[in-house]
Amino acid sequence: MSMPVYRNYINGRWVNGSTMGVNQNPSDLDNPVGEYVRGSATDTTEAIEAADAAFPVWAESSVQRRADILDTVGSELLARKNELGLLLAREEGKTLPEAIGEVARAGQIFKFFAGEALRIGGEHLASVRVGVEVDITREPVGVVGIIAPWNFPIAIPAWKIAPALAYGNTVVFKPAELVPGCAWALADMLHRAGVPAGVFNMVMGSGRLVGNTIVNHPSVNAISFTGSVGVGRQIQEAATKRGAKVQLEMGGKNPLIVLDDADLDVAVNAAVNGAFFSTGQRCTASSRLIVQNGIYDRFMLAMQQRLSALKVGNAVLQGVDIGPVVDEKQLQTDLDYIRIAKEEGAKLVFGGDLVSQPTRGHFLQPALFTGEPGMRIAREEVFGPVAVAIRADSFEQAMQQANDTEFGLCAGICTQSLKYATQFKRRAQAGMVMVNLPTAGVDFHVPFGGRKGSSVGSREQGRYAAEFYTTVKTAYTAA
Ligand code: NAD
């Protein structure tokens, strides 16, 4: 049976690229998902020029038209969530329920920004000068370059593309190479929903060719990137040098504090979900569990019991809790960190072994360590099903350990104390804080983003997305 071939979408047309790549299925390496076109620097330049040419008309287009297109895409995503969820699970390795949930979320995001397109507002103020009025309005930024990672193949593109278009920008979108299928499905929906030629373009391919061209092209006015810290920093430097607006969402080493007074079931559920669901491949994963002495033994025992009941396997099969690691490279990184943790003296209390399955895939048992705050396993982002538990004597010490990181995306606490929950929310150095919930798993209609080394620029999602995708104009009128 021939595999689907995913083509690039440039200036309203489906086009071939210079080379081809294979879209692998990490649960079943002998059963790839499809083939995709890898664009060149020339293809990317063509997409940027098309977006630049389309911008003036789209910027002035009716907000009703923008809302209708986004709403159509949102409805289609919701209607096809099972089918597209299967595609997502096959190409990324998330379990089917997680993948279907992600597609539904992408649909809700498109619908949210369909509404926001109709609510682009401003302010009207009296001037300090008699007879003068002041209006503050929002205008689109121009051509937006969108560079996405592989771990949320449809939700992250959705939460960048939908606001970009809603506020009147044109888009050049570069998906991660591991997940071209979901990106193609989104481009296909936008095309059929009637987005005008050039307004939305998608170029698949490498960071070196496609990504770099987007980042350095003078016609790209703003870049929204989600991915690793290393690439993010390079993009920041290049974009800042030429005066482009930049928004970066990068890594995390998110702490989950478990205090002595926590409800044990709530804490174990939050920790297992936050650290290991989606194979731990979430920027918001709770990879540091900071556990107070009084509950430590009970918590660790309950964690081991819960982890031993989890089923690792083929992402599309019913009853599987944890799908495969996304690719060989990430699996090697996970195994390297497991080795480094052991070498540094961390104690492996559960898992960490490869799991064999009827299909060939990257299956890894979740790994839980106990360790010390200074160990690499407690400081560096692994981006896999690997977590470390650290002891704390008191709330104060737990708080200090939670903030002792270069990252600041999300932080959580499990406690029944209003005092400690309130203090935690106030003092946690993170963009998002959770009480009695996993650090991963956020709503689509409120701001998303971090502090410190995790994020640069304004927040994504919800109404706050307008900060990045618009620029403010102040108009004075004497009358
Ligand atoms: P990555 O940085 O390797 O790649 C991200 C994207 O950048 C890909 O599309 C890639 O092709 C592109 N790219 C690579 N080199 C480039 C270059 N020189 N110029 C321009 N583009 C380039 O990240 P990844 O492996 O796809 O994703 C995993 C990382 O993403 C993790 O570190 C994770 O924490 C982070 N992440 C962060 C968030 C968040 O919101 N904070 C969300 C999801 C993932």
Coordinates of C-alpha atoms and ligand atoms in Angstrom, one line a residue:
M1 CA 0.0 0.0 0.0
S2 CA 1.4 3.4 -0.9
M3 CA 2.0 5.9 1.9
P4 CA 0.5 9.3 2.0
V5 CA 2.8 12.1 0.8
Y6 CA 2.6 15.4 2.6
R7 CA 3.5 18.4 0.5
N8 CA 4.4 22.0 1.4
Y9 CA 1.7 24.7 1.1
I10 CA 3.1 27.9 -0.4
N11 CA 1.0 30.8 -1.8
G12 CA -2.2 28.8 -1.9
R13 CA -0.7 25.8 -3.7
W14 CA 0.6 22.3 -2.7
V15 CA 4.2 22.1 -3.8
N16 CA 7.1 19.6 -3.9
G17 CA 10.4 20.2 -2.2
S18 CA 13.9 19.4 -2.9
T19 CA 14.1 16.2 -0.8
M20 CA 11.8 13.8 1.0
G21 CA 11.6 12.6 4.6
V22 CA 9.9 9.6 6.2
N23 CA 7.3 10.2 8.9
Q24 CA 8.0 7.4 11.4
N25 CA 5.7 5.7 13.9
P26 CA 7.6 5.4 17.2
S27 CA 5.3 2.6 18.3
D28 CA 5.8 0.6 15.1
L29 CA 9.0 1.4 13.2
D30 CA 8.1 -1.1 10.4
N31 CA 4.8 0.8 9.8
P32 CA 5.7 4.4 8.9
V33 CA 3.0 7.1 8.8
G34 CA 3.9 8.7 5.5
E35 CA 6.4 10.6 3.5
Y36 CA 6.9 14.4 3.5
V37 CA 8.5 17.0 1.4
R38 CA 11.5 18.9 2.9
G39 CA 11.6 22.5 1.7
S40 CA 14.7 24.4 0.8
A41 CA 15.8 27.9 1.6
T42 CA 14.4 29.0 -1.8
D43 CA 11.0 27.4 -1.0
T44 CA 11.0 29.2 2.4
T45 CA 11.8 32.5 0.8
E46 CA 9.0 32.0 -1.7
A47 CA 6.6 31.4 1.2
I48 CA 7.8 34.5 3.0
E49 CA 7.4 36.7 -0.1
A50 CA 3.9 35.3 -0.6
A51 CA 3.1 36.2 3.0
D52 CA 4.5 39.6 2.6
A53 CA 2.5 40.3 -0.5
A54 CA -0.7 39.0 1.0
F55 CA -0.3 41.1 4.2
P56 CA -1.8 44.5 3.3
V57 CA -5.1 43.0 2.1
W58 CA -5.4 40.5 4.9
A59 CA -4.6 43.2 7.5
E60 CA -7.5 45.2 6.3
S61 CA -9.8 42.2 5.8
S62 CA -13.2 42.0 7.5
V63 CA -13.0 40.5 11.0
Q64 CA -16.1 38.5 10.2
R65 CA -14.2 36.8 7.4
R66 CA -11.3 35.9 9.6
A67 CA -13.7 34.7 12.3
D68 CA -15.6 32.5 9.8
I69 CA -12.4 30.8 8.6
L70 CA -11.1 30.1 12.1
D71 CA -14.5 28.9 13.2
T72 CA -14.7 26.5 10.2
V73 CA -11.3 25.0 11.1
G74 CA -12.2 24.7 14.7
S75 CA -15.4 22.9 13.9
E76 CA -13.6 20.5 11.5
L77 CA -10.9 19.7 14.2
L78 CA -13.6 18.9 16.7
A79 CA -15.6 16.8 14.2
R80 CA -12.5 14.8 13.1
K81 CA -10.8 14.5 16.5
N82 CA -10.8 10.7 16.6
E83 CA -9.4 10.3 13.1
L84 CA -6.7 13.1 13.6
G85 CA -6.1 11.8 17.1
L86 CA -5.1 8.5 15.6
L87 CA -2.7 10.2 13.1
L88 CA -1.2 12.2 16.0
A89 CA -0.8 9.1 18.2
R90 CA 0.8 7.3 15.3
E91 CA 3.4 10.0 14.5
E92 CA 4.2 11.4 17.9
G93 CA 3.5 8.4 20.2
K94 CA 1.0 10.0 22.6
T95 CA -1.7 7.5 23.7
L96 CA -4.9 7.7 21.7
P97 CA -7.0 9.4 24.5
E98 CA -4.2 12.0 25.0
A99 CA -4.0 12.6 21.2
I100 CA -7.7 12.9 20.7
G101 CA -7.8 15.4 23.6
E102 CA -5.0 17.4 22.0
V103 CA -6.9 17.6 18.7
A104 CA -10.1 18.7 20.5
R105 CA -8.1 21.4 22.3
A106 CA -6.8 22.6 19.0
G107 CA -10.4 22.9 17.8
Q108 CA -11.3 24.9 20.9
I109 CA -8.4 27.2 20.4
F110 CA -9.5 28.0 16.8
K111 CA -13.0 28.7 18.0
F112 CA -11.7 30.9 20.8
F113 CA -9.7 33.0 18.4
A114 CA -12.6 33.1 16.0
G115 CA -14.4 35.0 18.8
E116 CA -11.4 37.1 19.6
A117 CA -11.2 38.3 16.0
L118 CA -14.6 39.9 16.5
R119 CA -13.4 41.5 19.8
I120 CA -10.3 43.3 18.7
G121 CA -10.7 46.4 20.8
G122 CA -9.0 49.5 21.9
E123 CA -9.3 52.4 24.3
H124 CA -10.6 55.9 24.1
L125 CA -9.2 58.4 26.5
A126 CA -9.6 62.1 27.0
S127 CA -6.3 64.0 26.2
V128 CA -4.6 66.2 28.8
R129 CA -5.1 68.9 26.2
V130 CA -8.5 70.6 25.8
G131 CA -10.2 69.6 22.5
V132 CA -8.0 66.6 21.8
E133 CA -9.0 63.0 21.9
V134 CA -6.8 59.9 22.2
D135 CA -7.6 56.5 20.7
I136 CA -5.4 53.5 21.3
T137 CA -5.8 50.7 18.7
R138 CA -4.2 47.4 17.9
E139 CA -2.8 46.6 14.5
P140 CA -1.3 43.4 13.1
V141 CA 2.5 43.0 13.2
G142 CA 3.0 41.8 9.6
V143 CA 4.5 38.5 8.5
V144 CA 4.8 36.1 11.5
G145 CA 7.2 33.1 11.4
I146 CA 6.0 30.2 13.5
I147 CA 8.4 27.5 14.5
A148 CA 7.0 24.6 16.4
P149 CA 8.3 21.5 18.3
W150 CA 7.2 17.9 17.9
N151 CA 5.6 17.3 21.3
F152 CA 2.2 19.0 20.8
P153 CA 2.0 18.6 17.0
I154 CA -1.4 20.2 16.6
A155 CA -2.1 22.2 19.7
I156 CA 1.0 24.3 19.6
P157 CA 0.7 25.2 15.9
A158 CA -3.0 26.0 16.7
W159 CA -2.2 28.3 19.6
K160 CA 0.2 30.3 17.4
I161 CA -1.5 30.2 13.9
A162 CA -5.1 31.0 15.2
P163 CA -4.2 34.3 17.0
A164 CA -1.8 35.3 14.2
L165 CA -4.5 35.1 11.6
A166 CA -7.3 36.4 13.9
Y167 CA -5.4 39.7 14.5
G168 CA -4.7 40.2 10.7
N169 CA -1.1 38.8 10.3
T170 CA 0.1 36.5 7.6
V171 CA 2.0 33.3 8.5
V172 CA 4.9 31.1 7.5
F173 CA 4.7 28.0 9.6
K174 CA 7.5 25.5 10.1
P175 CA 6.5 22.3 11.9
A176 CA 8.9 20.0 13.6
E177 CA 10.3 17.3 11.2
L178 CA 9.0 14.4 13.3
V179 CA 5.3 15.4 13.0
P180 CA 4.5 16.6 9.4
G181 CA 1.2 14.7 9.3
C182 CA -0.7 16.9 11.8
A183 CA 0.8 20.0 10.3
W184 CA -0.3 19.0 6.9
A185 CA -3.8 18.3 8.2
L186 CA -4.0 21.8 9.7
A187 CA -2.8 23.4 6.5
D188 CA -5.3 21.4 4.5
M189 CA -8.1 22.6 6.7
L190 CA -7.1 26.2 6.5
H191 CA -6.9 25.9 2.7
R192 CA -10.3 24.4 2.4
A193 CA -11.8 26.9 4.9
G194 CA -10.9 29.6 2.3
V195 CA -7.8 31.3 3.7
P196 CA -6.6 33.5 0.8
A197 CA -3.4 32.6 -1.1
G198 CA -0.3 33.7 0.7
V199 CA -2.0 34.5 4.0
F200 CA -1.0 31.1 5.5
N201 CA 2.0 29.1 4.3
M202 CA 3.6 25.9 5.6
V203 CA 7.1 24.8 4.8
M204 CA 8.3 21.5 6.3
G205 CA 12.0 20.7 6.6
S206 CA 15.0 21.3 8.7
G207 CA 15.7 24.0 11.2
R208 CA 19.0 24.7 9.5
L209 CA 17.4 25.5 6.1
V210 CA 13.7 26.4 6.7
G211 CA 14.0 27.6 10.3
N212 CA 17.1 29.7 9.7
T213 CA 15.6 31.3 6.6
I214 CA 12.5 32.4 8.5
V215 CA 14.5 33.7 11.4
N216 CA 16.9 35.8 9.2
H217 CA 14.6 37.1 6.5
P218 CA 14.0 40.8 6.7
S219 CA 10.3 40.5 5.7
V220 CA 9.5 38.4 8.8
N221 CA 8.4 40.9 11.4
A222 CA 7.8 38.5 14.3
I223 CA 8.9 35.0 15.3
S224 CA 7.0 32.8 17.7
F225 CA 9.1 29.8 18.6
T226 CA 8.5 26.8 21.0
G227 CA 11.4 24.4 21.4
S228 CA 14.7 23.8 23.2
V229 CA 16.6 26.4 25.1
G230 CA 19.7 26.2 22.7
V231 CA 17.8 26.8 19.5
G232 CA 15.6 29.5 21.3
R233 CA 18.7 31.5 22.3
Q234 CA 20.1 31.4 18.8
I235 CA 16.8 32.6 17.4
Q236 CA 16.6 35.4 20.0
E237 CA 20.0 36.7 19.1
A238 CA 19.4 36.6 15.4
A239 CA 15.9 38.2 15.6
T240 CA 16.9 40.9 18.1
K241 CA 19.9 41.8 15.9
R242 CA 17.6 42.7 13.0
G243 CA 14.9 44.2 15.1
A244 CA 12.2 41.5 14.7
K245 CA 9.7 40.8 17.5
V246 CA 10.3 37.5 19.2
Q247 CA 8.4 35.2 21.6
L248 CA 10.2 32.0 22.9
E249 CA 8.7 29.2 24.9
M250 CA 11.5 26.8 25.9
G251 CA 12.3 24.2 28.5
G252 CA 11.3 23.5 32.1
K253 CA 12.4 21.6 35.2
N254 CA 9.1 21.9 36.9
P255 CA 8.8 21.2 40.7
L256 CA 5.9 19.5 42.4
I257 CA 6.0 19.9 46.2
V258 CA 4.3 17.3 48.3
L259 CA 3.8 18.5 51.9
D260 CA 3.2 16.3 54.9
D261 CA -0.5 17.3 55.1
A262 CA -1.2 16.4 51.4
D263 CA -3.9 14.0 50.5
L264 CA -1.8 11.1 49.4
D265 CA -4.1 10.0 46.5
V266 CA -4.2 13.5 45.1
A267 CA -0.4 13.9 45.4
V268 CA 0.3 10.5 43.7
N269 CA -2.2 11.2 40.9
A270 CA -0.6 14.6 40.3
A271 CA 2.9 13.3 40.3
V272 CA 2.3 10.2 38.1
N273 CA 0.3 12.3 35.6
G274 CA 2.6 15.3 35.7
A275 CA 5.8 13.4 35.5
F276 CA 5.0 10.5 33.2
F277 CA 1.9 10.9 31.1
S278 CA 2.6 11.9 27.5
T279 CA 5.8 9.9 28.1
G280 CA 7.1 12.8 30.2
Q281 CA 7.6 14.7 26.9
R282 CA 5.9 17.9 28.1
C283 CA 7.6 21.2 28.8
T284 CA 5.4 21.4 31.9
A285 CA 6.2 17.9 33.1
S286 CA 6.8 17.6 36.9
S287 CA 10.3 16.2 36.7
R288 CA 11.3 17.2 40.2
L289 CA 9.2 15.9 43.1
I290 CA 10.0 17.7 46.3
V291 CA 8.6 15.6 49.1
Q292 CA 8.5 16.5 52.8
N293 CA 10.0 14.0 55.3
G294 CA 6.8 13.1 57.1
I295 CA 5.0 11.8 54.0
Y296 CA 8.1 10.7 52.0
D297 CA 8.0 6.9 52.7
R298 CA 4.3 6.6 52.2
F299 CA 4.5 8.7 49.0
M300 CA 7.4 6.8 47.5
L301 CA 5.7 3.4 48.2
A302 CA 2.4 4.6 46.7
M303 CA 4.3 5.9 43.6
Q304 CA 6.0 2.6 43.0
Q305 CA 2.7 0.8 43.3
R306 CA 1.0 3.2 40.8
L307 CA 3.9 3.0 38.4
S308 CA 4.0 -0.8 38.4
A309 CA 0.4 -0.8 37.4
L310 CA 1.0 1.5 34.3
K311 CA 1.1 -0.2 30.9
V312 CA 3.8 1.0 28.5
G313 CA 3.1 0.1 24.8
N314 CA 1.8 0.9 21.4
A315 CA 0.2 4.4 21.6
V316 CA -2.9 3.4 19.6
L317 CA -3.8 0.3 21.6
Q318 CA -6.6 0.4 24.3
G319 CA -5.4 0.2 27.8
V320 CA -1.9 1.7 27.2
D321 CA -1.1 4.4 29.7
I322 CA 2.3 5.5 28.4
G323 CA 3.3 5.5 24.7
P324 CA 6.8 5.3 23.2
V325 CA 9.5 7.9 23.3
V326 CA 9.3 9.9 20.2
D327 CA 12.5 8.8 18.4
E328 CA 15.8 7.1 18.7
K329 CA 17.6 10.4 19.6
Q330 CA 15.3 11.3 22.5
L331 CA 15.5 7.7 23.7
Q332 CA 19.2 7.9 23.8
T333 CA 19.0 11.2 25.8
D334 CA 16.7 9.5 28.3
L335 CA 19.0 6.5 28.7
D336 CA 22.0 8.8 29.0
Y337 CA 20.3 10.7 31.9
I338 CA 19.4 7.4 33.6
R339 CA 23.0 6.4 33.4
I340 CA 24.3 9.8 34.6
A341 CA 21.8 9.8 37.5
K342 CA 23.2 6.5 38.6
E343 CA 26.8 7.6 38.2
E344 CA 26.1 10.7 40.3
G345 CA 24.7 8.5 43.1
A346 CA 20.9 8.9 42.6
K347 CA 19.0 5.7 43.5
L348 CA 16.7 4.2 40.9
V349 CA 13.5 3.2 42.8
F350 CA 11.4 2.2 39.8
G351 CA 11.7 1.4 36.0
G352 CA 14.2 2.8 33.6
D353 CA 14.4 -0.3 31.4
L354 CA 13.5 -0.8 27.8
V355 CA 10.3 -2.6 27.3
S356 CA 9.9 -5.1 24.5
Q357 CA 6.6 -5.2 22.6
P358 CA 5.2 -7.1 19.6
T359 CA 6.1 -4.1 17.4
R360 CA 9.5 -2.5 17.1
G361 CA 9.4 0.8 18.9
H362 CA 11.1 3.1 21.5
F363 CA 9.4 1.8 24.6
L364 CA 10.8 2.8 28.0
Q365 CA 9.5 2.1 31.4
P366 CA 9.0 5.3 33.5
A367 CA 12.1 5.9 35.7
L368 CA 11.8 7.3 39.2
F369 CA 14.9 8.2 41.1
T370 CA 15.6 9.6 44.6
G371 CA 18.4 12.1 44.6
E372 CA 19.8 15.4 45.7
P373 CA 19.0 18.9 44.4
G374 CA 22.5 19.4 42.9
M375 CA 22.4 16.3 40.7
R376 CA 22.0 16.8 36.9
I377 CA 18.9 14.7 37.0
A378 CA 17.4 17.4 39.3
R379 CA 18.7 20.4 37.3
E380 CA 18.5 19.6 33.6
E381 CA 15.5 19.0 31.4
V382 CA 15.4 15.4 30.2
F383 CA 12.1 15.6 28.2
G384 CA 11.3 11.9 28.8
P385 CA 9.6 9.6 31.4
V386 CA 12.3 10.3 34.0
A387 CA 11.7 12.0 37.4
V388 CA 13.6 12.5 40.6
A389 CA 12.2 12.8 44.2
I390 CA 14.1 15.0 46.6
R391 CA 13.5 15.2 50.3
A392 CA 12.6 18.5 52.1
D393 CA 12.5 19.1 55.9
S394 CA 10.0 21.9 55.8
F395 CA 7.8 24.1 53.6
E396 CA 10.5 26.7 53.6
Q397 CA 13.1 24.3 52.4
A398 CA 10.8 22.9 49.8
M399 CA 10.0 26.4 48.5
Q400 CA 13.7 27.2 48.3
Q401 CA 14.4 24.0 46.3
A402 CA 11.5 24.6 44.0
N403 CA 12.8 28.0 43.0
D404 CA 16.4 26.8 42.8
T405 CA 16.4 26.3 39.0
E406 CA 17.2 28.3 35.9
F407 CA 13.7 27.6 34.6
G408 CA 10.4 29.0 35.6
L409 CA 7.6 27.5 33.5
C410 CA 5.3 25.8 35.9
A411 CA 5.4 24.8 39.6
G412 CA 2.9 22.8 41.7
I413 CA 2.1 22.0 45.4
C414 CA 0.0 19.3 47.0
T415 CA -1.2 20.4 50.4
Q416 CA -4.5 20.8 52.4
S417 CA -3.2 24.0 54.0
L418 CA -4.6 27.2 52.8
K419 CA -1.7 29.1 54.3
Y420 CA 0.9 27.1 52.4
A421 CA -1.0 27.0 49.2
T422 CA -1.4 30.7 49.3
Q423 CA 2.2 31.4 50.1
F424 CA 3.3 29.0 47.4
K425 CA 1.2 30.7 44.7
R426 CA 2.8 34.0 45.8
R427 CA 6.4 32.9 46.1
A428 CA 6.8 30.3 43.3
Q429 CA 9.1 31.8 40.5
A430 CA 7.1 30.4 37.6
G431 CA 4.6 31.7 35.0
M432 CA 2.0 29.1 36.0
V433 CA 1.3 27.6 39.4
M434 CA -0.9 24.6 40.4
V435 CA -2.4 23.6 43.7
N436 CA -3.4 20.0 44.1
L437 CA -3.1 19.5 40.3
P438 CA -0.4 18.1 38.0
T439 CA 2.0 20.8 36.6
A440 CA 1.1 19.7 33.1
G441 CA -2.4 20.2 31.7
V442 CA -3.6 23.8 31.2
D443 CA -6.7 25.5 29.9
F444 CA -6.8 27.0 26.4
H445 CA -8.4 30.3 27.2
V446 CA -5.9 31.7 29.7
P447 CA -2.3 32.8 29.4
F448 CA 0.4 30.2 29.0
G449 CA 4.1 30.9 29.6
G450 CA 7.0 31.1 32.0
R451 CA 9.7 33.1 33.6
K452 CA 13.5 33.0 34.0
G453 CA 15.1 30.7 31.4
S454 CA 11.8 29.2 30.2
S455 CA 10.3 32.0 28.2
V456 CA 11.1 35.3 26.4
G457 CA 8.5 37.8 25.4
S458 CA 4.8 38.1 26.1
R459 CA 2.4 35.2 26.9
E460 CA 0.7 32.9 24.5
Q461 CA -3.0 31.9 24.5
G462 CA -6.1 33.5 25.8
R463 CA -6.6 37.3 25.4
Y464 CA -3.0 37.9 26.3
A465 CA -1.9 36.5 22.9
A466 CA -2.8 39.9 21.5
E467 CA 0.3 41.4 23.0
F468 CA 2.5 39.4 20.6
Y469 CA 0.4 39.4 17.5
T470 CA -0.5 43.1 17.5
T471 CA 1.3 46.4 17.8
V472 CA -0.4 49.3 19.6
K473 CA -1.1 52.7 17.9
T474 CA -1.9 55.8 19.8
A475 CA -3.9 58.3 17.7
Y476 CA -4.5 62.0 18.7
T477 CA -7.4 64.0 17.2
A478 CA -8.1 67.6 17.6
A479 CA -11.7 68.4 17.0
Ligands
NAD1 P1 14.0 22.0 19.0 O1 14.5 23.3 19.6 O2 15.0 21.0 18.6 O3 13.2 22.3 17.7 C1 12.1 23.2 17.7 C2 11.8 23.7 16.3 O4 12.9 24.5 15.9 C3 11.8 22.6 15.3 O5 10.8 22.9 14.3 C4 13.1 22.6 14.7 O6 13.2 22.1 13.3 C5 13.4 24.1 14.7 N1 14.8 24.5 14.6 C6 15.9 23.7 15.0 N2 17.0 24.4 14.7 C7 16.7 25.6 14.2 C8 17.4 26.8 13.8 N3 18.7 26.8 13.9 N4 16.7 27.9 13.4 C9 15.4 27.9 13.4 N5 14.6 26.8 13.7 C10 15.3 25.7 14.2 O7 13.0 21.4 20.0 P2 12.2 20.0 19.9 O8 13.1 18.9 20.2 O9 11.3 20.0 18.7 O10 11.2 20.1 21.2 C11 11.6 19.8 22.5 C12 11.9 21.1 23.3 O11 10.8 22.0 23.2 C13 12.0 20.8 24.8 O12 13.2 21.5 25.3 C14 10.8 21.4 25.4 O13 10.9 21.8 26.7 C15 10.4 22.5 24.5 N6 9.0 22.8 24.6 C16 8.7 24.0 25.3 C17 7.3 24.3 25.4 C18 6.9 25.6 26.1 O14 5.9 26.1 25.9 N7 7.8 26.1 27.0 C19 6.3 23.5 24.8 C20 6.7 22.3 24.2 C21 8.1 22.0 24.0

